[in-house]
Short mmCIF file of C-alpha atoms and ligand atoms in Angstrom, two decimals:
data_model
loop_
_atom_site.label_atom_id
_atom_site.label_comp_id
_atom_site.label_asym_id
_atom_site.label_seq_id
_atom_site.Cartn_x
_atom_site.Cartn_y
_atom_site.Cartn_z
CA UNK A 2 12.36 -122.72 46.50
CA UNK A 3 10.55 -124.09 43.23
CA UNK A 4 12.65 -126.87 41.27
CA UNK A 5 11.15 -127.30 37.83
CA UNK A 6 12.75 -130.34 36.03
CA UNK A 7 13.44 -129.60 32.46
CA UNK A 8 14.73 -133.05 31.71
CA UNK A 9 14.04 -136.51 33.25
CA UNK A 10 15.39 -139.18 30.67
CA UNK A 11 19.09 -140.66 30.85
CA UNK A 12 21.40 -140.33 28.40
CA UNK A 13 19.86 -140.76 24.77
CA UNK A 14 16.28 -139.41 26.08
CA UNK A 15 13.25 -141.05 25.68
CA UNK A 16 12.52 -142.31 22.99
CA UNK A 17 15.79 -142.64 22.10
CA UNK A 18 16.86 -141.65 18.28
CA UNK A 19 17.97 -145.25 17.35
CA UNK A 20 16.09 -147.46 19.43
CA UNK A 21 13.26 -149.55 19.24
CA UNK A 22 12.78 -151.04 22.65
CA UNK A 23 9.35 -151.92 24.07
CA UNK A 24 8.95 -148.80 25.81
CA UNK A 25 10.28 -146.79 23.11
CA UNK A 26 8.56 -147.93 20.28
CA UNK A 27 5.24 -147.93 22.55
CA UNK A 28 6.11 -144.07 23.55
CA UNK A 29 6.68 -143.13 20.20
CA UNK A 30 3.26 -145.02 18.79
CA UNK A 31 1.46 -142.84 21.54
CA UNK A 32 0.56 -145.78 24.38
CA UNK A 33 -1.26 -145.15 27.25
CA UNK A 34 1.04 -145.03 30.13
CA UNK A 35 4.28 -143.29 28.28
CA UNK A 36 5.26 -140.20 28.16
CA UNK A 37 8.41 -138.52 25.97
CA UNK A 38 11.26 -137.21 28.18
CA UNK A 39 14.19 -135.09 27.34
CA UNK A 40 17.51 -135.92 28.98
CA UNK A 41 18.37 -134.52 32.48
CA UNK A 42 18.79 -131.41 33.66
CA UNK A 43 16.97 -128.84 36.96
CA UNK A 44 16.83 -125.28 37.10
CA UNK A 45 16.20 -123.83 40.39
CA UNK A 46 14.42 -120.54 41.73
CA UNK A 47 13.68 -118.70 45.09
CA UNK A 48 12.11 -115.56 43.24
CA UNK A 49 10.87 -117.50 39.79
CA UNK A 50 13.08 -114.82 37.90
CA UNK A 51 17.22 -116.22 38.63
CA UNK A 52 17.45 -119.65 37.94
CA UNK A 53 20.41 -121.93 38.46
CA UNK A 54 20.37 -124.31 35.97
CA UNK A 55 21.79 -127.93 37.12
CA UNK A 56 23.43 -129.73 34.21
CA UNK A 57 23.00 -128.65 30.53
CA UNK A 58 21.05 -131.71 28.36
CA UNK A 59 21.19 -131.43 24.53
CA UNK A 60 17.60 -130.50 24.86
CA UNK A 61 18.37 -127.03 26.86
CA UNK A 62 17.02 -125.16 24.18
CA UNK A 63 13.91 -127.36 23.74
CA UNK A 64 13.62 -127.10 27.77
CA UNK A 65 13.44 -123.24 27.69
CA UNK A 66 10.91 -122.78 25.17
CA UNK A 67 8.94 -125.35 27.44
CA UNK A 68 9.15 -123.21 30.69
CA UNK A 69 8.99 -119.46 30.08
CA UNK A 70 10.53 -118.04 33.19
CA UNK A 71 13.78 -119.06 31.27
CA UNK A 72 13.21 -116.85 28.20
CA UNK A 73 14.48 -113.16 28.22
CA UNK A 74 11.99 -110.99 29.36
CA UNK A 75 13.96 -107.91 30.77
CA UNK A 76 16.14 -106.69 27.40
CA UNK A 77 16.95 -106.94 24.51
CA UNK A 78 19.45 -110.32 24.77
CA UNK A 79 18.41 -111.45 28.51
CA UNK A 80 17.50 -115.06 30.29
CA UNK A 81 16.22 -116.34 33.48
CA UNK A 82 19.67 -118.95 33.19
CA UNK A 83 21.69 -116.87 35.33
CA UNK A 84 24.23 -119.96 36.32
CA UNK A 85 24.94 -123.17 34.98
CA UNK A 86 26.22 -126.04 37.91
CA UNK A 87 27.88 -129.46 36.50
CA UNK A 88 27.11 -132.85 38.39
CA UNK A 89 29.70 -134.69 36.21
CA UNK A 90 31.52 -134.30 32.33
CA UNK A 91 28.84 -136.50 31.10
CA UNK A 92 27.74 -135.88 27.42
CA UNK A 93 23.99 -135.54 28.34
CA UNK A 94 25.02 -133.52 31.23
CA UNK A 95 27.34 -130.97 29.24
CA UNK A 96 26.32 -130.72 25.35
CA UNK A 97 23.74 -128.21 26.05
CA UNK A 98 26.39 -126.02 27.16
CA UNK A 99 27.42 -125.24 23.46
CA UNK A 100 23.89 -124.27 22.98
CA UNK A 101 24.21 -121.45 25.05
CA UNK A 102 26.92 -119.89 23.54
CA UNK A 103 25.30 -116.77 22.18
CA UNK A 104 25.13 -115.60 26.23
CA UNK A 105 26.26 -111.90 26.13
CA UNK A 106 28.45 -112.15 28.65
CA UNK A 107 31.00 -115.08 29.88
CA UNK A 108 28.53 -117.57 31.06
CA UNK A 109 29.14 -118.68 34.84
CA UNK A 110 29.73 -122.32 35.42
CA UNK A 111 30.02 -124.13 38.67
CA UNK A 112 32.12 -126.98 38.25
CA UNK A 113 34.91 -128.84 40.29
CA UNK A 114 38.37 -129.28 38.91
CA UNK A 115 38.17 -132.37 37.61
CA UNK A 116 35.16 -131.90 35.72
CA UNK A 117 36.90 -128.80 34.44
CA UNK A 118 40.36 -131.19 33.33
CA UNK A 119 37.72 -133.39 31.42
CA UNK A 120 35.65 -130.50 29.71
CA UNK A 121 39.43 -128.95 28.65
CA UNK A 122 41.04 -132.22 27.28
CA UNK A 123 38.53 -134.69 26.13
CA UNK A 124 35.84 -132.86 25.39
CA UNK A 125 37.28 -129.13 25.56
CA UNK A 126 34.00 -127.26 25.75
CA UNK A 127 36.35 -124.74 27.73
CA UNK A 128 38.10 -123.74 25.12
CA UNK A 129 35.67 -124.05 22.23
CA UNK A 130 33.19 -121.55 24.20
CA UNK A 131 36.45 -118.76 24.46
CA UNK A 132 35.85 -118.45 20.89
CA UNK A 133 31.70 -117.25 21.76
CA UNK A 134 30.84 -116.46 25.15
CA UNK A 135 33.51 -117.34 27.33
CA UNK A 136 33.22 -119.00 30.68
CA UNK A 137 33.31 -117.55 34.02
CA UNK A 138 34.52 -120.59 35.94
CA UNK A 139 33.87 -121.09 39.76
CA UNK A 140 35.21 -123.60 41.01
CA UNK A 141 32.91 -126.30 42.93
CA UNK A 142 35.33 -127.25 45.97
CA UNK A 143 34.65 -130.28 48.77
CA UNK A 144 35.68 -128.71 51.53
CA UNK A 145 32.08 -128.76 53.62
CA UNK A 146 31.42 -125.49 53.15
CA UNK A 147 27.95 -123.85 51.84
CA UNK A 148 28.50 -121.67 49.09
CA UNK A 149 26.35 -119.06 48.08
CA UNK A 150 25.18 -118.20 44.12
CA UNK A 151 25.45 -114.39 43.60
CA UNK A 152 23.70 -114.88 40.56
CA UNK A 153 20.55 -116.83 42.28
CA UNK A 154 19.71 -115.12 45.95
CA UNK A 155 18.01 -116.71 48.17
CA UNK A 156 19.84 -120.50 47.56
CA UNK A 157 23.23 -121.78 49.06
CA UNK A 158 24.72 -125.36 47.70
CA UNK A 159 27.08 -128.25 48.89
CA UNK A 160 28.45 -130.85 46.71
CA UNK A 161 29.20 -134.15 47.87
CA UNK A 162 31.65 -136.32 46.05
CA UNK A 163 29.72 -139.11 44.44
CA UNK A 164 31.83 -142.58 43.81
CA UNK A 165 32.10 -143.29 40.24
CA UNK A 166 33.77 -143.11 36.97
CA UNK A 167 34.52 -139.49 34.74
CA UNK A 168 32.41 -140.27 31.40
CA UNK A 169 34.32 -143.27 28.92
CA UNK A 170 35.65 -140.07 26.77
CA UNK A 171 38.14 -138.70 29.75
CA UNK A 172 41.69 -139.18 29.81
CA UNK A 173 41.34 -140.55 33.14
CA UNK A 174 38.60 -142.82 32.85
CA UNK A 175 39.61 -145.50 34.87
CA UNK A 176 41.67 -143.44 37.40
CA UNK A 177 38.44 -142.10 39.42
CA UNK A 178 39.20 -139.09 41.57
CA UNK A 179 36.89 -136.95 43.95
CA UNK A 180 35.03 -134.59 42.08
CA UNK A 181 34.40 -136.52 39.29
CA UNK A 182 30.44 -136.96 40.33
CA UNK A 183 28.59 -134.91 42.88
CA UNK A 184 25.27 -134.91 44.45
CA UNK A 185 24.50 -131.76 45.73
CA UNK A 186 22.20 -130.14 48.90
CA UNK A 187 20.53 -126.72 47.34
CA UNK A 188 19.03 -125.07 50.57
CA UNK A 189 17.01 -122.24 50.48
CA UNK A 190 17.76 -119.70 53.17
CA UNK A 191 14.65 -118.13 53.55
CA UNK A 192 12.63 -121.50 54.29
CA UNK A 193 15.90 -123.46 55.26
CA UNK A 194 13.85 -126.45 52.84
CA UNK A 195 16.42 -128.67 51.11
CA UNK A 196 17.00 -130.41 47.83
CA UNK A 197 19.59 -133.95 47.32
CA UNK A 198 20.67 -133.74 43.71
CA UNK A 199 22.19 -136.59 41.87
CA UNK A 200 21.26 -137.98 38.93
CA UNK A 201 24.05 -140.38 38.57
CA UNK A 202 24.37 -142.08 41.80
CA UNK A 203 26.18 -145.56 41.52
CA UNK A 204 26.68 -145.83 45.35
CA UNK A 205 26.04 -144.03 48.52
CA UNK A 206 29.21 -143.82 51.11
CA UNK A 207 28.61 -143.01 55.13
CA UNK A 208 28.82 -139.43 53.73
CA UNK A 209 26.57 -139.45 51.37
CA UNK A 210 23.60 -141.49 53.41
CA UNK A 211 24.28 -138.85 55.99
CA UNK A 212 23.65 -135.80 53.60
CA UNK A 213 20.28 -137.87 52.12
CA UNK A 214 19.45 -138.71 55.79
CA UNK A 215 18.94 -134.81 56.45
CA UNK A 216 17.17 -133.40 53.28
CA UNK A 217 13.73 -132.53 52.20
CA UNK A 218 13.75 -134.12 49.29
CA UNK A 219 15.89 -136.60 47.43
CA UNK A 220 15.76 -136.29 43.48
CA UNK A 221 18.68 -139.00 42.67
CA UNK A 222 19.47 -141.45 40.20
CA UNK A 223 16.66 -143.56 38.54
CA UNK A 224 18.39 -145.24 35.23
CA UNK A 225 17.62 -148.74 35.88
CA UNK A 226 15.56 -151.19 37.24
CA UNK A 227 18.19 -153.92 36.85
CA UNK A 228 21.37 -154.12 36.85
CA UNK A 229 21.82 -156.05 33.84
CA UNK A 230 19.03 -154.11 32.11
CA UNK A 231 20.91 -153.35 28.49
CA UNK A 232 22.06 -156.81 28.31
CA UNK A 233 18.45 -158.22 28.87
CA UNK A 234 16.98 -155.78 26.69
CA UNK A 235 19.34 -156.45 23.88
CA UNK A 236 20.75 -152.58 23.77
CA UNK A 237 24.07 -153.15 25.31
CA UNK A 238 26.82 -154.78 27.63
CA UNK A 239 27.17 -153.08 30.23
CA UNK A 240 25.95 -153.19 33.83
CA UNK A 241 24.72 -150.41 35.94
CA UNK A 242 27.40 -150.40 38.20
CA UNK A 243 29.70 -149.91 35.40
CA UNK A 244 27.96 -147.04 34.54
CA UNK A 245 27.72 -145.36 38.05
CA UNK A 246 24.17 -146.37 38.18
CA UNK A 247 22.21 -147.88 41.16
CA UNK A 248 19.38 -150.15 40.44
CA UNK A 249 16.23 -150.03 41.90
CA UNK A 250 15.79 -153.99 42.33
CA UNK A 251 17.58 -156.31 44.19
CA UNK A 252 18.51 -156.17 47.90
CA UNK A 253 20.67 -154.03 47.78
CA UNK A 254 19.15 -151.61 45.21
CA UNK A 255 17.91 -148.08 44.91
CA UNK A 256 14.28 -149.10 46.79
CA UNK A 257 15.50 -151.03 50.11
CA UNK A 258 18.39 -148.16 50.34
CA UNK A 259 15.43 -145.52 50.59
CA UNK A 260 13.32 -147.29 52.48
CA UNK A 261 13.99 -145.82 55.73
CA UNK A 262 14.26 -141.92 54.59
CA UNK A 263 11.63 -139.40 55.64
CA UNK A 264 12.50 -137.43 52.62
CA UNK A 265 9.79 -136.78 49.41
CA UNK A 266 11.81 -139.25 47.02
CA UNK A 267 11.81 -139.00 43.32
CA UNK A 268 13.40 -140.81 40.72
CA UNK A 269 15.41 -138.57 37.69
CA UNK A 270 17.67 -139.61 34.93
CA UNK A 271 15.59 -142.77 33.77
CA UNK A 272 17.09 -144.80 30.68
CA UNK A 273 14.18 -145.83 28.29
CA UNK A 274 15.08 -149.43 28.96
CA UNK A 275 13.46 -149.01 32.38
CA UNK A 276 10.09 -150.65 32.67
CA UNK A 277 8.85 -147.83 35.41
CA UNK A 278 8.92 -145.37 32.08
CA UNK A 279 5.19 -147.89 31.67
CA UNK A 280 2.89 -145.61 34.33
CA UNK A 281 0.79 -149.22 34.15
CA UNK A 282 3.58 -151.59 34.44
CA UNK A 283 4.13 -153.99 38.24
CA UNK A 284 7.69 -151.61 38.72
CA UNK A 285 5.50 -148.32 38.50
CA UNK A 286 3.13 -150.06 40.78
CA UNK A 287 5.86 -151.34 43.27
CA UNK A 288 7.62 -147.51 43.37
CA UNK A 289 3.86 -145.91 44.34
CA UNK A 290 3.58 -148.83 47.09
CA UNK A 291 7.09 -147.38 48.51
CA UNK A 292 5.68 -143.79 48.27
CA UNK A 293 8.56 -143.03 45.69
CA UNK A 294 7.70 -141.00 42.69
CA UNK A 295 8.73 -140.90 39.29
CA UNK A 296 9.95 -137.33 37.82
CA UNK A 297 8.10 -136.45 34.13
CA UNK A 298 9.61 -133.17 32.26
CA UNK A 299 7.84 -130.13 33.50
CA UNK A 300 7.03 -131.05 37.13
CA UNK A 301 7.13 -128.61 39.54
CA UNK A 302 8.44 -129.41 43.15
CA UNK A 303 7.65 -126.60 45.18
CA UNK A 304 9.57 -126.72 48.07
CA UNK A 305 8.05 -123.61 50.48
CA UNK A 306 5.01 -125.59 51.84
C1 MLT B 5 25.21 -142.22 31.80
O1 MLT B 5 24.62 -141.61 32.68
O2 MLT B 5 25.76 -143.28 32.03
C2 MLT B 5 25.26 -141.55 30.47
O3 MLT B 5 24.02 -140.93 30.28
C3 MLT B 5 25.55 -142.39 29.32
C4 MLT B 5 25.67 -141.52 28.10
O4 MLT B 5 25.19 -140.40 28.05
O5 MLT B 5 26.26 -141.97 27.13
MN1 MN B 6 23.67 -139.77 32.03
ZN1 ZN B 7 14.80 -147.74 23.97
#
């Protein structure tokens, strides 16, 4: 199972349009130690030819022309996208979706209901795509049962329900229900290797430590060092937990709650405020000393060996 990650940045990428934080303006004067990052999003292969594609950043289009096994290659309209799975309603999670629309048949999406409720009120995505493509909707259930992707052989998936907020745009923004956020296990059935998926993860329940505490690999939220990170660095007012965001620092952050995992652990979803975005910086160092890596748009995780 090979997991190529198209996008690595949180919300607003990296640098960010508007913003002139240290690490942006030092990315985007060409410093040693930064690197550009689009915002969020997987796609995920057992043959290298069907991909499931795990949230849908603004960037998807960007992304593809970056990694070729995406782009048509069998007719005349064709792609290696052959199903599109939602983590959450977030904007950077969901835009890209609209980008997509010229698909030549209704495009499947993996969501849960709730997610659904939010892209058909809110931010009706549903019913803007009826007018192109259409969507072929599946519905992501958490009942504990693997589910297999027709579209992608060789994969089977199982969300967990994440705690946390639907994005500030939902009509029930501050009535959180399960299914709002997942993490989700993609296992491959031929090596039986394992992925943990969750790029907003704000908390982690007996359930959830459980499901990370059996895994091959952990790829889960890395937005902030701090959890008052925007305040400090001028950009905002809210906290991390607010935002269904974990920090790495602090006793009970992201660091001391991976500690004990056997798991490869990398971080995803990393706002530009975060000082481990500066490869040189005492953070970067302190994540290498707890063998926990930092995901950069294009790595590979090859998951077979
Ligand atoms: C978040 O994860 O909190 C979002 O990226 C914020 C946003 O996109 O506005
Ligand atoms: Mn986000
Ligand atoms: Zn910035």
């Amino acid at each position: 199972m090979i997991i190529r990650v198209l996008g690595s940045a949180a919300g607003g990428g990296f640098p960010q349009w508007n913003c002139n934080c240290t690490n942006c303006a030092a990315v985007r004067r060409g410093e040693q130690g930064f690197q550009a990052r689009t915002q969020s999003s997987i796609a995920i292969s057992t043959d290298q030819k069907n991909w499931l594609l795990l949230n849908a950043s603004p960037e998807i289009t960007a992304q593809i022309a970056q990694h070729p096994p995406l782009q048509p290659s069998q007719g005349l309209r064709d792609s290696g996208i052959k199903a599109v799975m939602l983590m959450d309603s977030q904007i950077d999670h969901t835009t890209g979706l609209l980008s997509l629309r010229e698909s030549q048949q209704p495009l499947p999406l993996y969501c849960t209901g709730m997610v659904r409720q939010d892209l058909s009120t809110g931010f009706p995505l549903f019913d803007l795509l009826n007018h192109y493509c259409g969507i072929d909707w599946q519905e992501l259930l958490l009942d504990g049962q693997p589910l297999a992707i027709p579209q992608v052989p060789g994969i089977e998936i199982m969300p967990v329900a994440i705690s946390g907020k639907a994005p500030p745009y939902s009509p029930h923004r501050n009535d959180p229900h399960p299914g709002d956020n997942l993490g989700i296990t993609v296992r491959s059935t031929v090596s039986g290797k394992s992925l943990f998926y969750a790029p907003g993860l704000g908390n982690m329940d007996e359930a959830v430590r459980k499901v990370m505490s059996e895994v091959d690999c952990l790829l889960v939220d890395g937005t902030f060092w701090t959890e008052d990170e925007m305040t400090r660095a001028g950009v905002g007012t809210k906290p991390a937990a607010e935002m269904g965001h974990l920090p790495q620092s602090g006793p009970d952050g992201m660091i001391n709650r991976l500690r004990d995992l056997s798991a490869r652990k990398i971080l995803i979803h990393i706002n530009n405020t975060n000082p481990i975005l500066n490869e040189l910086s005492d953070q970067r160092r302190q994540l290498q000393d707890e063998t926990i890596e930092v995901a950069y748009d294009g790595m590979l995780i090859d998951l077979v060996g």
